[in-house]
Amino acid sequence: MAFFKRQHTPQVDMEHLPRHVAIIMDGNGRWAKRRGLPRTAGHASGAETFRRIATYAKNIGLDYLTVYAFSTENWKRPREEVEAIMKLLEKYLCEAVESMARDRIKMAFFGDLSPLSPRLQALCRETEEISKGYEGFQANICLNYGGRDEIVRAARAYAADCLEGRADPNHLTEADFGAYMFSRGVPDPDLVIRPSGEVRISNFLLWQSAYAEFYFTDVLWPDFSEKELLKAIADYQHRSRRYGGV
Ligand code: IPE
Ligand code: IPE
Ligand code: MG
């Protein structure tokens, strides 16, 4: 077993990493409030954390990182906050398009992008297109994503295929249905991390996390460090995944 060891660094078996880690990037608003800053400053800081953690996840050898950036419920927030988040996403994606050749991080988007601005939609498509050929690591960004919304969309698309005679409901398997999800082709998450102290799923990856291990921490997302990720992975490595067996 090869161990990654630094002083005070959690011991992680780097040869048995989870393949797919998913993170609910929560706590930006509280992080800002504690500093007397506007909530939007927390979102800006959270975007930097994403950049750092995605690069680190790639470097240590994870295959997939899926992050929850904006939920189908987040439209309920004040218009100014939603606009600020959308602006940050545009800025981040513009920079990503420029730096992609260097970072070689393959990116995909999960969620219904149609209510986003045409510019943001175009940036998402461009990012996916440019990084399509990259191999070895993939970051999935959940944007206007909701787990229930995803399942309902899958059901609709599947029903349409049945009506067209392309599918037969008597032969539907879990794998067939999974192929109608935004996550088609991506293995289920092994580890789902939620920072910020909330202990709930908030409509994230409901279908895919059926057998995920969960890790909760009080750390707020902008403060989430590489060491926090290692702590979560070390904790994960002590779990016994039984999938209903013994
Ligand atoms: C997560 O941080 C970012 C989004 C949901 C877009 P929050 O904005 O929810 O931060 P808190 O939970 O209010 O601290
Ligand atoms: C979940 O965080 C969504 C994202 C991080 C994008 P929320 O802050 O929206 O979740 P609730 O409202 O506390 O459940
Ligand atoms: Mg929150």
PDB file of N, CA and C in Angstrom, residues 77-136:
ATOM      1  N   ARG A  77     -33.933  32.382  -4.948  1.00  0.00           N
ATOM      2  CA  ARG A  77     -33.115  33.405  -4.274  1.00  0.00           C
ATOM      3  C   ARG A  77     -33.364  34.783  -4.882  1.00  0.00           C
ATOM      4  N   PRO A  78     -32.968  35.846  -4.155  1.00  0.00           N
ATOM      5  CA  PRO A  78     -33.164  37.194  -4.712  1.00  0.00           C
ATOM      6  C   PRO A  78     -32.532  37.293  -6.098  1.00  0.00           C
ATOM      7  N   ARG A  79     -33.207  38.038  -6.980  1.00  0.00           N
ATOM      8  CA  ARG A  79     -32.763  38.147  -8.366  1.00  0.00           C
ATOM      9  C   ARG A  79     -31.296  38.576  -8.467  1.00  0.00           C
ATOM     10  N   GLU A  80     -30.891  39.526  -7.604  1.00  0.00           N
ATOM     11  CA  GLU A  80     -29.507  40.037  -7.676  1.00  0.00           C
ATOM     12  C   GLU A  80     -28.507  38.907  -7.380  1.00  0.00           C
ATOM     13  N   GLU A  81     -28.863  38.034  -6.431  1.00  0.00           N
ATOM     14  CA  GLU A  81     -27.930  36.940  -6.107  1.00  0.00           C
ATOM     15  C   GLU A  81     -27.841  35.941  -7.264  1.00  0.00           C
ATOM     16  N   VAL A  82     -29.006  35.621  -7.852  1.00  0.00           N
ATOM     17  CA  VAL A  82     -29.004  34.682  -8.990  1.00  0.00           C
ATOM     18  C   VAL A  82     -28.176  35.269 -10.133  1.00  0.00           C
ATOM     19  N   GLU A  83     -28.378  36.572 -10.397  1.00  0.00           N
ATOM     20  CA  GLU A  83     -27.623  37.214 -11.487  1.00  0.00           C
ATOM     21  C   GLU A  83     -26.125  37.193 -11.212  1.00  0.00           C
ATOM     22  N   ALA A  84     -25.775  37.443  -9.959  1.00  0.00           N
ATOM     23  CA  ALA A  84     -24.342  37.445  -9.605  1.00  0.00           C
ATOM     24  C   ALA A  84     -23.740  36.044  -9.798  1.00  0.00           C
ATOM     25  N   ILE A  85     -24.500  35.015  -9.424  1.00  0.00           N
ATOM     26  CA  ILE A  85     -23.994  33.638  -9.602  1.00  0.00           C
ATOM     27  C   ILE A  85     -23.812  33.346 -11.095  1.00  0.00           C
ATOM     28  N   MET A  86     -24.784  33.761 -11.912  1.00  0.00           N
ATOM     29  CA  MET A  86     -24.700  33.511 -13.364  1.00  0.00           C
ATOM     30  C   MET A  86     -23.498  34.243 -13.974  1.00  0.00           C
ATOM     31  N   LYS A  87     -23.254  35.469 -13.516  1.00  0.00           N
ATOM     32  CA  LYS A  87     -22.098  36.247 -14.001  1.00  0.00           C
ATOM     33  C   LYS A  87     -20.797  35.517 -13.661  1.00  0.00           C
ATOM     34  N   LEU A  88     -20.732  35.008 -12.424  1.00  0.00           N
ATOM     35  CA  LEU A  88     -19.523  34.291 -11.997  1.00  0.00           C
ATOM     36  C   LEU A  88     -19.305  33.045 -12.836  1.00  0.00           C
ATOM     37  N   LEU A  89     -20.405  32.352 -13.142  1.00  0.00           N
ATOM     38  CA  LEU A  89     -20.292  31.142 -13.964  1.00  0.00           C
ATOM     39  C   LEU A  89     -19.745  31.498 -15.339  1.00  0.00           C
ATOM     40  N   GLU A  90     -20.253  32.599 -15.900  1.00  0.00           N
ATOM     41  CA  GLU A  90     -19.757  33.033 -17.219  1.00  0.00           C
ATOM     42  C   GLU A  90     -18.269  33.328 -17.151  1.00  0.00           C
ATOM     43  N   LYS A  91     -17.881  34.080 -16.113  1.00  0.00           N
ATOM     44  CA  LYS A  91     -16.473  34.458 -15.967  1.00  0.00           C
ATOM     45  C   LYS A  91     -15.624  33.190 -15.831  1.00  0.00           C
ATOM     46  N   TYR A  92     -16.085  32.293 -14.983  1.00  0.00           N
ATOM     47  CA  TYR A  92     -15.308  31.075 -14.750  1.00  0.00           C
ATOM     48  C   TYR A  92     -15.165  30.278 -16.046  1.00  0.00           C
ATOM     49  N   LEU A  93     -16.257  30.132 -16.785  1.00  0.00           N
ATOM     50  CA  LEU A  93     -16.202  29.308 -18.002  1.00  0.00           C
ATOM     51  C   LEU A  93     -15.352  29.965 -19.092  1.00  0.00           C
ATOM     52  N   CYS A  94     -15.420  31.310 -19.171  1.00  0.00           N
ATOM     53  CA  CYS A  94     -14.562  32.015 -20.141  1.00  0.00           C
ATOM     54  C   CYS A  94     -13.107  31.697 -19.840  1.00  0.00           C
ATOM     55  N   GLU A  95     -12.740  31.786 -18.561  1.00  0.00           N
ATOM     56  CA  GLU A  95     -11.357  31.508 -18.178  1.00  0.00           C
ATOM     57  C   GLU A  95     -11.015  30.040 -18.432  1.00  0.00           C
ATOM     58  N   ALA A  96     -11.999  29.171 -18.166  1.00  0.00           N
ATOM     59  CA  ALA A  96     -11.757  27.739 -18.352  1.00  0.00           C
ATOM     60  C   ALA A  96     -11.483  27.437 -19.821  1.00  0.00           C
ATOM     61  N   VAL A  97     -12.258  28.061 -20.704  1.00  0.00           N
ATOM     62  CA  VAL A  97     -12.058  27.834 -22.141  1.00  0.00           C
ATOM     63  C   VAL A  97     -10.623  28.200 -22.524  1.00  0.00           C
ATOM     64  N   GLU A  98     -10.117  29.299 -21.923  1.00  0.00           N
ATOM     65  CA  GLU A  98      -8.750  29.726 -22.231  1.00  0.00           C
ATOM     66  C   GLU A  98      -7.681  28.794 -21.654  1.00  0.00           C
ATOM     67  N   SER A  99      -7.949  28.301 -20.432  1.00  0.00           N
ATOM     68  CA  SER A  99      -6.899  27.534 -19.751  1.00  0.00           C
ATOM     69  C   SER A  99      -7.008  26.020 -19.990  1.00  0.00           C
ATOM     70  N   MET A 100      -7.992  25.606 -20.764  1.00  0.00           N
ATOM     71  CA  MET A 100      -8.257  24.182 -20.899  1.00  0.00           C
ATOM     72  C   MET A 100      -7.121  23.367 -21.493  1.00  0.00           C
ATOM     73  N   ALA A 101      -6.476  23.964 -22.494  1.00  0.00           N
ATOM     74  CA  ALA A 101      -5.388  23.230 -23.140  1.00  0.00           C
ATOM     75  C   ALA A 101      -4.326  22.891 -22.102  1.00  0.00           C
ATOM     76  N   ARG A 102      -4.141  23.773 -21.121  1.00  0.00           N
ATOM     77  CA  ARG A 102      -3.132  23.541 -20.089  1.00  0.00           C
ATOM     78  C   ARG A 102      -3.611  22.498 -19.074  1.00  0.00           C
ATOM     79  N   ASP A 103      -4.842  22.702 -18.567  1.00  0.00           N
ATOM     80  CA  ASP A 103      -5.330  21.843 -17.474  1.00  0.00           C
ATOM     81  C   ASP A 103      -5.832  20.481 -17.940  1.00  0.00           C
ATOM     82  N   ARG A 104      -6.287  20.412 -19.173  1.00  0.00           N
ATOM     83  CA  ARG A 104      -6.843  19.169 -19.730  1.00  0.00           C
ATOM     84  C   ARG A 104      -7.875  18.516 -18.809  1.00  0.00           C
ATOM     85  N   ILE A 105      -8.755  19.344 -18.294  1.00  0.00           N
ATOM     86  CA  ILE A 105      -9.848  18.828 -17.480  1.00  0.00           C
ATOM     87  C   ILE A 105     -11.080  18.731 -18.379  1.00  0.00           C
ATOM     88  N   LYS A 106     -11.558  17.524 -18.520  1.00  0.00           N
ATOM     89  CA  LYS A 106     -12.763  17.331 -19.334  1.00  0.00           C
ATOM     90  C   LYS A 106     -13.978  17.774 -18.526  1.00  0.00           C
ATOM     91  N   MET A 107     -14.829  18.586 -19.135  1.00  0.00           N
ATOM     92  CA  MET A 107     -15.991  19.078 -18.392  1.00  0.00           C
ATOM     93  C   MET A 107     -17.300  18.718 -19.064  1.00  0.00           C
ATOM     94  N   ALA A 108     -18.279  18.367 -18.222  1.00  0.00           N
ATOM     95  CA  ALA A 108     -19.624  18.109 -18.715  1.00  0.00           C
ATOM     96  C   ALA A 108     -20.605  18.822 -17.785  1.00  0.00           C
ATOM     97  N   PHE A 109     -21.792  19.093 -18.289  1.00  0.00           N
ATOM     98  CA  PHE A 109     -22.794  19.800 -17.492  1.00  0.00           C
ATOM     99  C   PHE A 109     -24.014  18.917 -17.316  1.00  0.00           C
ATOM    100  N   PHE A 110     -24.472  18.796 -16.087  1.00  0.00           N
ATOM    101  CA  PHE A 110     -25.690  18.046 -15.794  1.00  0.00           C
ATOM    102  C   PHE A 110     -26.757  19.064 -15.410  1.00  0.00           C
ATOM    103  N   GLY A 111     -27.908  18.978 -16.035  1.00  0.00           N
ATOM    104  CA  GLY A 111     -28.991  19.885 -15.697  1.00  0.00           C
ATOM    105  C   GLY A 111     -29.638  20.421 -16.951  1.00  0.00           C
ATOM    106  N   ASP A 112     -30.763  21.093 -16.770  1.00  0.00           N
ATOM    107  CA  ASP A 112     -31.460  21.703 -17.899  1.00  0.00           C
ATOM    108  C   ASP A 112     -30.878  23.090 -18.116  1.00  0.00           C
ATOM    109  N   LEU A 113     -30.085  23.249 -19.165  1.00  0.00           N
ATOM    110  CA  LEU A 113     -29.398  24.517 -19.384  1.00  0.00           C
ATOM    111  C   LEU A 113     -30.295  25.557 -20.062  1.00  0.00           C
ATOM    112  N   SER A 114     -31.483  25.133 -20.551  1.00  0.00           N
ATOM    113  CA  SER A 114     -32.272  26.044 -21.388  1.00  0.00           C
ATOM    114  C   SER A 114     -32.705  27.355 -20.715  1.00  0.00           C
ATOM    115  N   PRO A 115     -32.927  27.409 -19.382  1.00  0.00           N
ATOM    116  CA  PRO A 115     -33.282  28.722 -18.816  1.00  0.00           C
ATOM    117  C   PRO A 115     -32.071  29.645 -18.602  1.00  0.00           C
ATOM    118  N   LEU A 116     -30.861  29.169 -18.862  1.00  0.00           N
ATOM    119  CA  LEU A 116     -29.676  30.009 -18.668  1.00  0.00           C
ATOM    120  C   LEU A 116     -29.540  30.978 -19.847  1.00  0.00           C
ATOM    121  N   SER A 117     -28.748  32.020 -19.663  1.00  0.00           N
ATOM    122  CA  SER A 117     -28.595  33.009 -20.743  1.00  0.00           C
ATOM    123  C   SER A 117     -27.985  32.319 -21.964  1.00  0.00           C
ATOM    124  N   PRO A 118     -28.308  32.807 -23.172  1.00  0.00           N
ATOM    125  CA  PRO A 118     -27.732  32.193 -24.379  1.00  0.00           C
ATOM    126  C   PRO A 118     -26.201  32.157 -24.321  1.00  0.00           C
ATOM    127  N   ARG A 119     -25.600  33.200 -23.738  1.00  0.00           N
ATOM    128  CA  ARG A 119     -24.138  33.252 -23.641  1.00  0.00           C
ATOM    129  C   ARG A 119     -23.605  32.138 -22.748  1.00  0.00           C
ATOM    130  N   LEU A 120     -24.280  31.940 -21.616  1.00  0.00           N
ATOM    131  CA  LEU A 120     -23.840  30.892 -20.687  1.00  0.00           C
ATOM    132  C   LEU A 120     -24.039  29.502 -21.314  1.00  0.00           C
ATOM    133  N   GLN A 121     -25.174  29.331 -22.000  1.00  0.00           N
ATOM    134  CA  GLN A 121     -25.406  28.036 -22.677  1.00  0.00           C
ATOM    135  C   GLN A 121     -24.319  27.772 -23.708  1.00  0.00           C
ATOM    136  N   ALA A 122     -23.982  28.819 -24.464  1.00  0.00           N
ATOM    137  CA  ALA A 122     -22.959  28.660 -25.505  1.00  0.00           C
ATOM    138  C   ALA A 122     -21.616  28.304 -24.872  1.00  0.00           C
ATOM    139  N   LEU A 123     -21.304  28.945 -23.748  1.00  0.00           N
ATOM    140  CA  LEU A 123     -20.035  28.658 -23.065  1.00  0.00           C
ATOM    141  C   LEU A 123     -19.989  27.219 -22.558  1.00  0.00           C
ATOM    142  N   CYS A 124     -21.114  26.749 -22.042  1.00  0.00           N
ATOM    143  CA  CYS A 124     -21.168  25.355 -21.564  1.00  0.00           C
ATOM    144  C   CYS A 124     -20.909  24.407 -22.728  1.00  0.00           C
ATOM    145  N   ARG A 125     -21.595  24.648 -23.855  1.00  0.00           N
ATOM    146  CA  ARG A 125     -21.432  23.774 -25.024  1.00  0.00           C
ATOM    147  C   ARG A 125     -19.999  23.823 -25.545  1.00  0.00           C
ATOM    148  N   GLU A 126     -19.441  25.043 -25.565  1.00  0.00           N
ATOM    149  CA  GLU A 126     -18.076  25.211 -26.081  1.00  0.00           C
ATOM    150  C   GLU A 126     -17.087  24.467 -25.179  1.00  0.00           C
ATOM    151  N   THR A 127     -17.293  24.608 -23.859  1.00  0.00           N
ATOM    152  CA  THR A 127     -16.410  23.935 -22.903  1.00  0.00           C
ATOM    153  C   THR A 127     -16.471  22.424 -23.098  1.00  0.00           C
ATOM    154  N   GLU A 128     -17.685  21.900 -23.256  1.00  0.00           N
ATOM    155  CA  GLU A 128     -17.839  20.446 -23.459  1.00  0.00           C
ATOM    156  C   GLU A 128     -17.150  20.008 -24.738  1.00  0.00           C
ATOM    157  N   GLU A 129     -17.354  20.804 -25.776  1.00  0.00           N
ATOM    158  CA  GLU A 129     -16.820  20.484 -27.092  1.00  0.00           C
ATOM    159  C   GLU A 129     -15.285  20.458 -27.079  1.00  0.00           C
ATOM    160  N   ILE A 130     -14.687  21.525 -26.511  1.00  0.00           N
ATOM    161  CA  ILE A 130     -13.221  21.624 -26.491  1.00  0.00           C
ATOM    162  C   ILE A 130     -12.611  20.464 -25.718  1.00  0.00           C
ATOM    163  N   SER A 131     -13.243  20.124 -24.582  1.00  0.00           N
ATOM    164  CA  SER A 131     -12.600  19.149 -23.693  1.00  0.00           C
ATOM    165  C   SER A 131     -12.995  17.699 -23.983  1.00  0.00           C
ATOM    166  N   LYS A 132     -13.859  17.535 -24.992  1.00  0.00           N
ATOM    167  CA  LYS A 132     -14.392  16.207 -25.312  1.00  0.00           C
ATOM    168  C   LYS A 132     -13.310  15.139 -25.470  1.00  0.00           C
ATOM    169  N   GLY A 133     -12.212  15.528 -26.095  1.00  0.00           N
ATOM    170  CA  GLY A 133     -11.159  14.545 -26.386  1.00  0.00           C
ATOM    171  C   GLY A 133     -10.223  14.267 -25.219  1.00  0.00           C
ATOM    172  N   TYR A 134     -10.335  15.043 -24.122  1.00  0.00           N
ATOM    173  CA  TYR A 134      -9.411  14.838 -22.996  1.00  0.00           C
ATOM    174  C   TYR A 134      -9.749  13.545 -22.284  1.00  0.00           C
ATOM    175  N   GLU A 135      -8.717  12.899 -21.784  1.00  0.00           N
ATOM    176  CA  GLU A 135      -8.954  11.629 -21.097  1.00  0.00           C
ATOM    177  C   GLU A 135      -8.389  11.641 -19.691  1.00  0.00           C
ATOM    178  N   GLY A 136      -8.885  10.764 -18.854  1.00  0.00           N
ATOM    179  CA  GLY A 136      -8.275  10.551 -17.543  1.00  0.00           C
ATOM    180  C   GLY A 136      -9.001  11.208 -16.386  1.00  0.00           C
TER     181      GLY A 136
END
